[in-house]
Amino acid sequence: MATHRSLLVLGAAVLPLIFGVPAAGAQPAAQPAASYACRADTKFGKHLLSLRQGVDAKAPTTVKPNHRFSITVDLKPGQLPTEVKSFKLKEVRDLSLRVPIPPNTSYVSAALTGGSGLNSTPSVRLDGRTAIITVAGPIPGGAAYQLPSLTVRLKAGRRGAVVETRLQGTSYDAPGLTLTAKIKWKFVTLTAPVNCYPNPNPALTRTTIR
């Protein structure tokens, strides 16, 4: 079993959100850090931010045809800010993260383990060939939390194929990560939907079927 670790750091323009973003890695390699481009839609307009997060992920480097194997993603703990500039972050809720089932595999199962400070029980479900992790929350501003670890069980396809895992999402209008943030500005409390997509979106795991 090979391990890849990527250290990701948040950078936000207007709405600072810090939370774990599952990503997966198969083997040590020099590659771009996974990151999300996000857009928060508020009554005062649309605000852009970038979001990154540290993860530890494991997957086998090789697997035999028709054999089962797992990709496991362990997320680092985080803490939401209470305020940045003139915005107060009151809570984050209804987080959904989408992870495509890689080509050259068939889905067997997915499971979540651990997690804390989420004020809800996270769930994972399959929609077509996409695993969707949902955290209802709410996670209050300033709170420490940890998202659960995700394990996806897969069945390898044909010999010679390479299984690549990528995050889902291609634009703000076709996101792979969504959430709702409640923020306060002066005497006004706003509910802002946030849509994110991975940019860039390199292959984060590679498993050769042989």
PDB file of C-alpha atoms in Angstrom:
ATOM      1  CA  MET A   1       0.000   0.000   0.000  1.00  0.00           C
ATOM      2  CA  ALA A   2       1.502   3.325  -1.033  1.00  0.00           C
ATOM      3  CA  THR A   3       0.739   6.632   0.634  1.00  0.00           C
ATOM      4  CA  HIS A   4       0.556  10.178  -0.695  1.00  0.00           C
ATOM      5  CA  ARG A   5       0.236  13.294   1.464  1.00  0.00           C
ATOM      6  CA  SER A   6      -0.612  16.736   0.164  1.00  0.00           C
ATOM      7  CA  LEU A   7      -0.593  19.863   2.365  1.00  0.00           C
ATOM      8  CA  LEU A   8      -3.220  22.320   1.261  1.00  0.00           C
ATOM      9  CA  VAL A   9      -3.746  25.837   2.648  1.00  0.00           C
ATOM     10  CA  LEU A  10      -6.907  27.959   2.456  1.00  0.00           C
ATOM     11  CA  GLY A  11      -6.962  31.283   0.642  1.00  0.00           C
ATOM     12  CA  ALA A  12     -10.235  33.237   0.558  1.00  0.00           C
ATOM     13  CA  ALA A  13     -11.143  36.580  -0.963  1.00  0.00           C
ATOM     14  CA  VAL A  14     -14.293  37.544   0.953  1.00  0.00           C
ATOM     15  CA  LEU A  15     -15.927  34.560   2.629  1.00  0.00           C
ATOM     16  CA  PRO A  16     -13.349  32.543   4.608  1.00  0.00           C
ATOM     17  CA  LEU A  17     -14.344  28.883   4.896  1.00  0.00           C
ATOM     18  CA  ILE A  18     -12.003  26.286   6.328  1.00  0.00           C
ATOM     19  CA  PHE A  19     -13.066  22.666   6.165  1.00  0.00           C
ATOM     20  CA  GLY A  20     -11.798  19.299   5.019  1.00  0.00           C
ATOM     21  CA  VAL A  21     -12.016  18.416   1.363  1.00  0.00           C
ATOM     22  CA  PRO A  22     -11.539  14.748   0.543  1.00  0.00           C
ATOM     23  CA  ALA A  23      -8.973  14.035  -2.108  1.00  0.00           C
ATOM     24  CA  ALA A  24      -7.097  10.829  -2.788  1.00  0.00           C
ATOM     25  CA  GLY A  25      -3.522   9.857  -3.592  1.00  0.00           C
ATOM     26  CA  ALA A  26      -1.980   6.570  -4.592  1.00  0.00           C
ATOM     27  CA  GLN A  27       1.796   6.906  -4.531  1.00  0.00           C
ATOM     28  CA  PRO A  28       4.478   9.491  -3.800  1.00  0.00           C
ATOM     29  CA  ALA A  29       4.749  11.817  -6.787  1.00  0.00           C
ATOM     30  CA  ALA A  30       5.387  15.444  -7.589  1.00  0.00           C
ATOM     31  CA  GLN A  31       2.036  16.820  -8.687  1.00  0.00           C
ATOM     32  CA  PRO A  32       0.015  20.049  -8.348  1.00  0.00           C
ATOM     33  CA  ALA A  33      -1.766  20.525  -5.038  1.00  0.00           C
ATOM     34  CA  ALA A  34      -5.475  19.778  -5.243  1.00  0.00           C
ATOM     35  CA  SER A  35      -7.529  22.932  -4.862  1.00  0.00           C
ATOM     36  CA  TYR A  36     -11.078  24.185  -5.327  1.00  0.00           C
ATOM     37  CA  ALA A  37     -12.236  27.384  -6.992  1.00  0.00           C
ATOM     38  CA  CYS A  38     -15.375  28.556  -5.195  1.00  0.00           C
ATOM     39  CA  ARG A  39     -18.096  31.151  -5.678  1.00  0.00           C
ATOM     40  CA  ALA A  40     -20.310  32.461  -2.890  1.00  0.00           C
ATOM     41  CA  ASP A  41     -23.592  33.963  -4.086  1.00  0.00           C
ATOM     42  CA  THR A  42     -24.852  36.735  -1.777  1.00  0.00           C
ATOM     43  CA  LYS A  43     -27.401  39.542  -2.052  1.00  0.00           C
ATOM     44  CA  PHE A  44     -24.423  41.867  -2.467  1.00  0.00           C
ATOM     45  CA  GLY A  45     -23.116  39.943  -5.440  1.00  0.00           C
ATOM     46  CA  LYS A  46     -20.912  36.985  -6.237  1.00  0.00           C
ATOM     47  CA  HIS A  47     -17.606  36.568  -4.397  1.00  0.00           C
ATOM     48  CA  LEU A  48     -14.782  34.272  -5.473  1.00  0.00           C
ATOM     49  CA  LEU A  49     -12.473  32.322  -3.173  1.00  0.00           C
ATOM     50  CA  SER A  50     -10.049  29.434  -3.352  1.00  0.00           C
ATOM     51  CA  LEU A  51     -10.119  26.536  -0.928  1.00  0.00           C
ATOM     52  CA  ARG A  52      -7.455  23.938  -0.135  1.00  0.00           C
ATOM     53  CA  GLN A  53      -7.098  21.303   2.550  1.00  0.00           C
ATOM     54  CA  GLY A  54      -4.560  18.768   3.816  1.00  0.00           C
ATOM     55  CA  VAL A  55      -5.356  15.073   3.440  1.00  0.00           C
ATOM     56  CA  ASP A  56      -3.659  11.706   3.812  1.00  0.00           C
ATOM     57  CA  ALA A  57      -4.836   9.119   1.279  1.00  0.00           C
ATOM     58  CA  LYS A  58      -3.945   5.511   0.503  1.00  0.00           C
ATOM     59  CA  ALA A  59      -4.506   3.228  -2.469  1.00  0.00           C
ATOM     60  CA  PRO A  60      -2.616   0.257  -3.932  1.00  0.00           C
ATOM     61  CA  THR A  61      -0.211   0.929  -6.775  1.00  0.00           C
ATOM     62  CA  THR A  62      -1.240  -2.316  -8.550  1.00  0.00           C
ATOM     63  CA  VAL A  63      -4.196  -4.705  -8.453  1.00  0.00           C
ATOM     64  CA  LYS A  64      -5.164  -7.847 -10.341  1.00  0.00           C
ATOM     65  CA  PRO A  65      -8.078  -7.866 -12.841  1.00  0.00           C
ATOM     66  CA  ASN A  66     -11.480  -8.455 -11.205  1.00  0.00           C
ATOM     67  CA  HIS A  67      -9.957  -8.127  -7.727  1.00  0.00           C
ATOM     68  CA  ARG A  68     -11.360  -5.786  -5.117  1.00  0.00           C
ATOM     69  CA  PHE A  69      -9.365  -2.913  -3.629  1.00  0.00           C
ATOM     70  CA  SER A  70      -9.949   0.228  -1.587  1.00  0.00           C
ATOM     71  CA  ILE A  71      -9.135   3.910  -1.727  1.00  0.00           C
ATOM     72  CA  THR A  72      -9.057   5.511   1.728  1.00  0.00           C
ATOM     73  CA  VAL A  73      -8.987   9.237   2.389  1.00  0.00           C
ATOM     74  CA  ASP A  74      -8.117  10.541   5.876  1.00  0.00           C
ATOM     75  CA  LEU A  75      -8.934  14.200   6.428  1.00  0.00           C
ATOM     76  CA  LYS A  76      -7.032  16.536   8.721  1.00  0.00           C
ATOM     77  CA  PRO A  77      -8.827  18.354  11.566  1.00  0.00           C
ATOM     78  CA  GLY A  78      -9.821  21.952  10.970  1.00  0.00           C
ATOM     79  CA  GLN A  79     -11.416  24.941  12.652  1.00  0.00           C
ATOM     80  CA  LEU A  80     -13.830  27.456  11.209  1.00  0.00           C
ATOM     81  CA  PRO A  81     -12.970  31.134  11.720  1.00  0.00           C
ATOM     82  CA  THR A  82     -15.337  33.389  13.623  1.00  0.00           C
ATOM     83  CA  GLU A  83     -14.660  36.581  11.692  1.00  0.00           C
ATOM     84  CA  VAL A  84     -12.458  37.926   8.923  1.00  0.00           C
ATOM     85  CA  LYS A  85     -12.540  41.565   7.916  1.00  0.00           C
ATOM     86  CA  SER A  86     -16.117  42.808   8.438  1.00  0.00           C
ATOM     87  CA  PHE A  87     -17.813  39.440   7.928  1.00  0.00           C
ATOM     88  CA  LYS A  88     -18.815  37.186  10.824  1.00  0.00           C
ATOM     89  CA  LEU A  89     -19.201  33.513   9.952  1.00  0.00           C
ATOM     90  CA  LYS A  90     -22.117  32.149  11.960  1.00  0.00           C
ATOM     91  CA  GLU A  91     -22.300  28.597  10.593  1.00  0.00           C
ATOM     92  CA  VAL A  92     -21.750  26.220   7.688  1.00  0.00           C
ATOM     93  CA  ARG A  93     -24.335  23.583   6.785  1.00  0.00           C
ATOM     94  CA  ASP A  94     -25.531  21.239   4.028  1.00  0.00           C
ATOM     95  CA  LEU A  95     -22.080  20.324   2.737  1.00  0.00           C
ATOM     96  CA  SER A  96     -22.030  17.877  -0.182  1.00  0.00           C
ATOM     97  CA  LEU A  97     -18.862  16.505  -1.758  1.00  0.00           C
ATOM     98  CA  ARG A  98     -18.964  14.461  -4.970  1.00  0.00           C
ATOM     99  CA  VAL A  99     -16.321  11.891  -5.869  1.00  0.00           C
ATOM    100  CA  PRO A 100     -16.657  10.076  -9.235  1.00  0.00           C
ATOM    101  CA  ILE A 101     -16.219   6.316  -9.349  1.00  0.00           C
ATOM    102  CA  PRO A 102     -13.065   5.921 -11.487  1.00  0.00           C
ATOM    103  CA  PRO A 103     -13.290   4.444 -14.984  1.00  0.00           C
ATOM    104  CA  ASN A 104     -12.032   0.859 -15.345  1.00  0.00           C
ATOM    105  CA  THR A 105     -13.677  -0.080 -12.033  1.00  0.00           C
ATOM    106  CA  SER A 106     -17.062  -1.095 -10.725  1.00  0.00           C
ATOM    107  CA  TYR A 107     -18.418   0.214  -7.437  1.00  0.00           C
ATOM    108  CA  VAL A 108     -18.725  -2.173  -4.500  1.00  0.00           C
ATOM    109  CA  SER A 109     -19.355  -0.002  -1.439  1.00  0.00           C
ATOM    110  CA  ALA A 110     -18.421   3.167   0.401  1.00  0.00           C
ATOM    111  CA  ALA A 111     -18.134   3.835   4.112  1.00  0.00           C
ATOM    112  CA  LEU A 112     -17.413   6.731   6.442  1.00  0.00           C
ATOM    113  CA  THR A 113     -15.614   6.410   9.766  1.00  0.00           C
ATOM    114  CA  GLY A 114     -14.848   8.899  12.517  1.00  0.00           C
ATOM    115  CA  GLY A 115     -15.563  12.605  12.345  1.00  0.00           C
ATOM    116  CA  SER A 116     -16.273  15.090  15.137  1.00  0.00           C
ATOM    117  CA  GLY A 117     -17.781  18.506  15.762  1.00  0.00           C
ATOM    118  CA  LEU A 118     -20.233  18.159  12.865  1.00  0.00           C
ATOM    119  CA  ASN A 119     -23.534  18.350  14.821  1.00  0.00           C
ATOM    120  CA  SER A 120     -24.971  15.696  12.534  1.00  0.00           C
ATOM    121  CA  THR A 121     -24.268  12.200  11.259  1.00  0.00           C
ATOM    122  CA  PRO A 122     -22.469  12.295   7.895  1.00  0.00           C
ATOM    123  CA  SER A 123     -23.705   9.978   5.163  1.00  0.00           C
ATOM    124  CA  VAL A 124     -22.457   8.672   1.839  1.00  0.00           C
ATOM    125  CA  ARG A 125     -24.581   7.447  -1.065  1.00  0.00           C
ATOM    126  CA  LEU A 126     -24.131   6.463  -4.684  1.00  0.00           C
ATOM    127  CA  ASP A 127     -25.801   8.477  -7.441  1.00  0.00           C
ATOM    128  CA  GLY A 128     -25.037   6.878 -10.794  1.00  0.00           C
ATOM    129  CA  ARG A 129     -21.249   6.642 -10.785  1.00  0.00           C
ATOM    130  CA  THR A 130     -20.745   9.334  -8.169  1.00  0.00           C
ATOM    131  CA  ALA A 131     -20.262   8.887  -4.430  1.00  0.00           C
ATOM    132  CA  ILE A 132     -21.839  11.810  -2.570  1.00  0.00           C
ATOM    133  CA  ILE A 133     -20.787  12.644   0.984  1.00  0.00           C
ATOM    134  CA  THR A 134     -23.307  14.776   2.869  1.00  0.00           C
ATOM    135  CA  VAL A 135     -22.833  16.654   6.152  1.00  0.00           C
ATOM    136  CA  ALA A 136     -25.976  18.450   7.299  1.00  0.00           C
ATOM    137  CA  GLY A 137     -24.323  20.371  10.149  1.00  0.00           C
ATOM    138  CA  PRO A 138     -24.600  23.071  11.232  1.00  0.00           C
ATOM    139  CA  ILE A 139     -20.952  23.654  12.111  1.00  0.00           C
ATOM    140  CA  PRO A 140     -20.776  26.936  14.069  1.00  0.00           C
ATOM    141  CA  GLY A 141     -18.257  29.614  13.231  1.00  0.00           C
ATOM    142  CA  GLY A 142     -15.147  29.198  15.345  1.00  0.00           C
ATOM    143  CA  ALA A 143     -15.806  25.502  15.980  1.00  0.00           C
ATOM    144  CA  ALA A 144     -13.204  22.761  15.689  1.00  0.00           C
ATOM    145  CA  TYR A 145     -14.267  19.770  13.599  1.00  0.00           C
ATOM    146  CA  GLN A 146     -13.033  16.776  11.659  1.00  0.00           C
ATOM    147  CA  LEU A 147     -14.773  15.273   8.667  1.00  0.00           C
ATOM    148  CA  PRO A 148     -14.979  11.480   8.553  1.00  0.00           C
ATOM    149  CA  SER A 149     -12.552   9.277   6.667  1.00  0.00           C
ATOM    150  CA  LEU A 150     -13.898   7.919   3.393  1.00  0.00           C
ATOM    151  CA  THR A 151     -13.207   4.402   2.143  1.00  0.00           C
ATOM    152  CA  VAL A 152     -14.409   3.444  -1.336  1.00  0.00           C
ATOM    153  CA  ARG A 153     -14.350  -0.251  -2.227  1.00  0.00           C
ATOM    154  CA  LEU A 154     -13.924  -0.976  -5.952  1.00  0.00           C
ATOM    155  CA  LYS A 155     -13.576  -3.947  -8.289  1.00  0.00           C
ATOM    156  CA  ALA A 156     -10.794  -3.725 -10.855  1.00  0.00           C
ATOM    157  CA  GLY A 157     -11.573  -3.993 -14.553  1.00  0.00           C
ATOM    158  CA  ARG A 158      -9.481  -5.288 -17.447  1.00  0.00           C
ATOM    159  CA  ARG A 159      -5.762  -6.024 -17.339  1.00  0.00           C
ATOM    160  CA  GLY A 160      -3.549  -3.191 -18.536  1.00  0.00           C
ATOM    161  CA  ALA A 161      -5.945  -0.416 -17.585  1.00  0.00           C
ATOM    162  CA  VAL A 162      -5.002   2.367 -15.187  1.00  0.00           C
ATOM    163  CA  VAL A 163      -7.462   3.476 -12.523  1.00  0.00           C
ATOM    164  CA  GLU A 164      -7.305   7.226 -11.921  1.00  0.00           C
ATOM    165  CA  THR A 165      -9.231   9.024  -9.218  1.00  0.00           C
ATOM    166  CA  ARG A 166     -10.230  12.625  -9.773  1.00  0.00           C
ATOM    167  CA  LEU A 167     -12.519  14.994  -7.927  1.00  0.00           C
ATOM    168  CA  GLN A 168     -15.819  15.950  -9.533  1.00  0.00           C
ATOM    169  CA  GLY A 169     -16.732  19.348 -10.902  1.00  0.00           C
ATOM    170  CA  THR A 170     -15.866  21.431 -13.952  1.00  0.00           C
ATOM    171  CA  SER A 171     -17.274  24.905 -13.202  1.00  0.00           C
ATOM    172  CA  TYR A 172     -19.228  26.971 -10.666  1.00  0.00           C
ATOM    173  CA  ASP A 173     -22.384  25.830 -12.448  1.00  0.00           C
ATOM    174  CA  ALA A 174     -21.262  22.166 -12.479  1.00  0.00           C
ATOM    175  CA  PRO A 175     -19.713  21.930  -9.000  1.00  0.00           C
ATOM    176  CA  GLY A 176     -18.275  18.979  -7.140  1.00  0.00           C
ATOM    177  CA  LEU A 177     -18.496  20.625  -3.714  1.00  0.00           C
ATOM    178  CA  THR A 178     -21.427  22.645  -2.402  1.00  0.00           C
ATOM    179  CA  LEU A 179     -22.374  24.104   0.979  1.00  0.00           C
ATOM    180  CA  THR A 180     -24.391  26.857   2.575  1.00  0.00           C
ATOM    181  CA  ALA A 181     -22.758  29.522   4.757  1.00  0.00           C
ATOM    182  CA  LYS A 182     -24.596  31.869   7.099  1.00  0.00           C
ATOM    183  CA  ILE A 183     -22.690  35.138   7.486  1.00  0.00           C
ATOM    184  CA  LYS A 184     -23.373  38.413   9.270  1.00  0.00           C
ATOM    185  CA  TRP A 185     -22.373  41.823   7.960  1.00  0.00           C
ATOM    186  CA  LYS A 186     -23.155  44.712  10.311  1.00  0.00           C
ATOM    187  CA  PHE A 187     -26.840  44.154  11.168  1.00  0.00           C
ATOM    188  CA  VAL A 188     -27.621  41.928   8.190  1.00  0.00           C
ATOM    189  CA  THR A 189     -27.517  38.119   8.313  1.00  0.00           C
ATOM    190  CA  LEU A 190     -27.086  36.431   4.935  1.00  0.00           C
ATOM    191  CA  THR A 191     -27.387  32.849   3.757  1.00  0.00           C
ATOM    192  CA  ALA A 192     -24.901  32.274   0.950  1.00  0.00           C
ATOM    193  CA  PRO A 193     -24.788  29.147  -1.220  1.00  0.00           C
ATOM    194  CA  VAL A 194     -21.213  28.260  -2.174  1.00  0.00           C
ATOM    195  CA  ASN A 195     -20.348  26.221  -5.288  1.00  0.00           C
ATOM    196  CA  CYS A 196     -16.847  24.845  -5.851  1.00  0.00           C
ATOM    197  CA  TYR A 197     -15.015  22.854  -8.504  1.00  0.00           C
ATOM    198  CA  PRO A 198     -11.458  21.450  -8.531  1.00  0.00           C
ATOM    199  CA  ASN A 199      -9.045  23.689 -10.434  1.00  0.00           C
ATOM    200  CA  PRO A 200      -6.711  22.199 -11.494  1.00  0.00           C
ATOM    201  CA  ASN A 201      -8.010  18.648 -11.351  1.00  0.00           C
ATOM    202  CA  PRO A 202      -5.069  16.232 -11.743  1.00  0.00           C
ATOM    203  CA  ALA A 203      -5.291  12.492 -11.227  1.00  0.00           C
ATOM    204  CA  LEU A 204      -4.883  12.024  -7.476  1.00  0.00           C
ATOM    205  CA  THR A 205      -4.540   8.252  -7.436  1.00  0.00           C
ATOM    206  CA  ARG A 206      -3.209   5.848 -10.056  1.00  0.00           C
ATOM    207  CA  THR A 207      -3.584   2.100  -9.710  1.00  0.00           C
ATOM    208  CA  THR A 208      -2.401  -0.177 -12.516  1.00  0.00           C
ATOM    209  CA  ILE A 209      -4.437  -3.319 -13.206  1.00  0.00           C
ATOM    210  CA  ARG A 210      -2.050  -6.163 -14.004  1.00  0.00           C
TER     211      ARG A 210
END
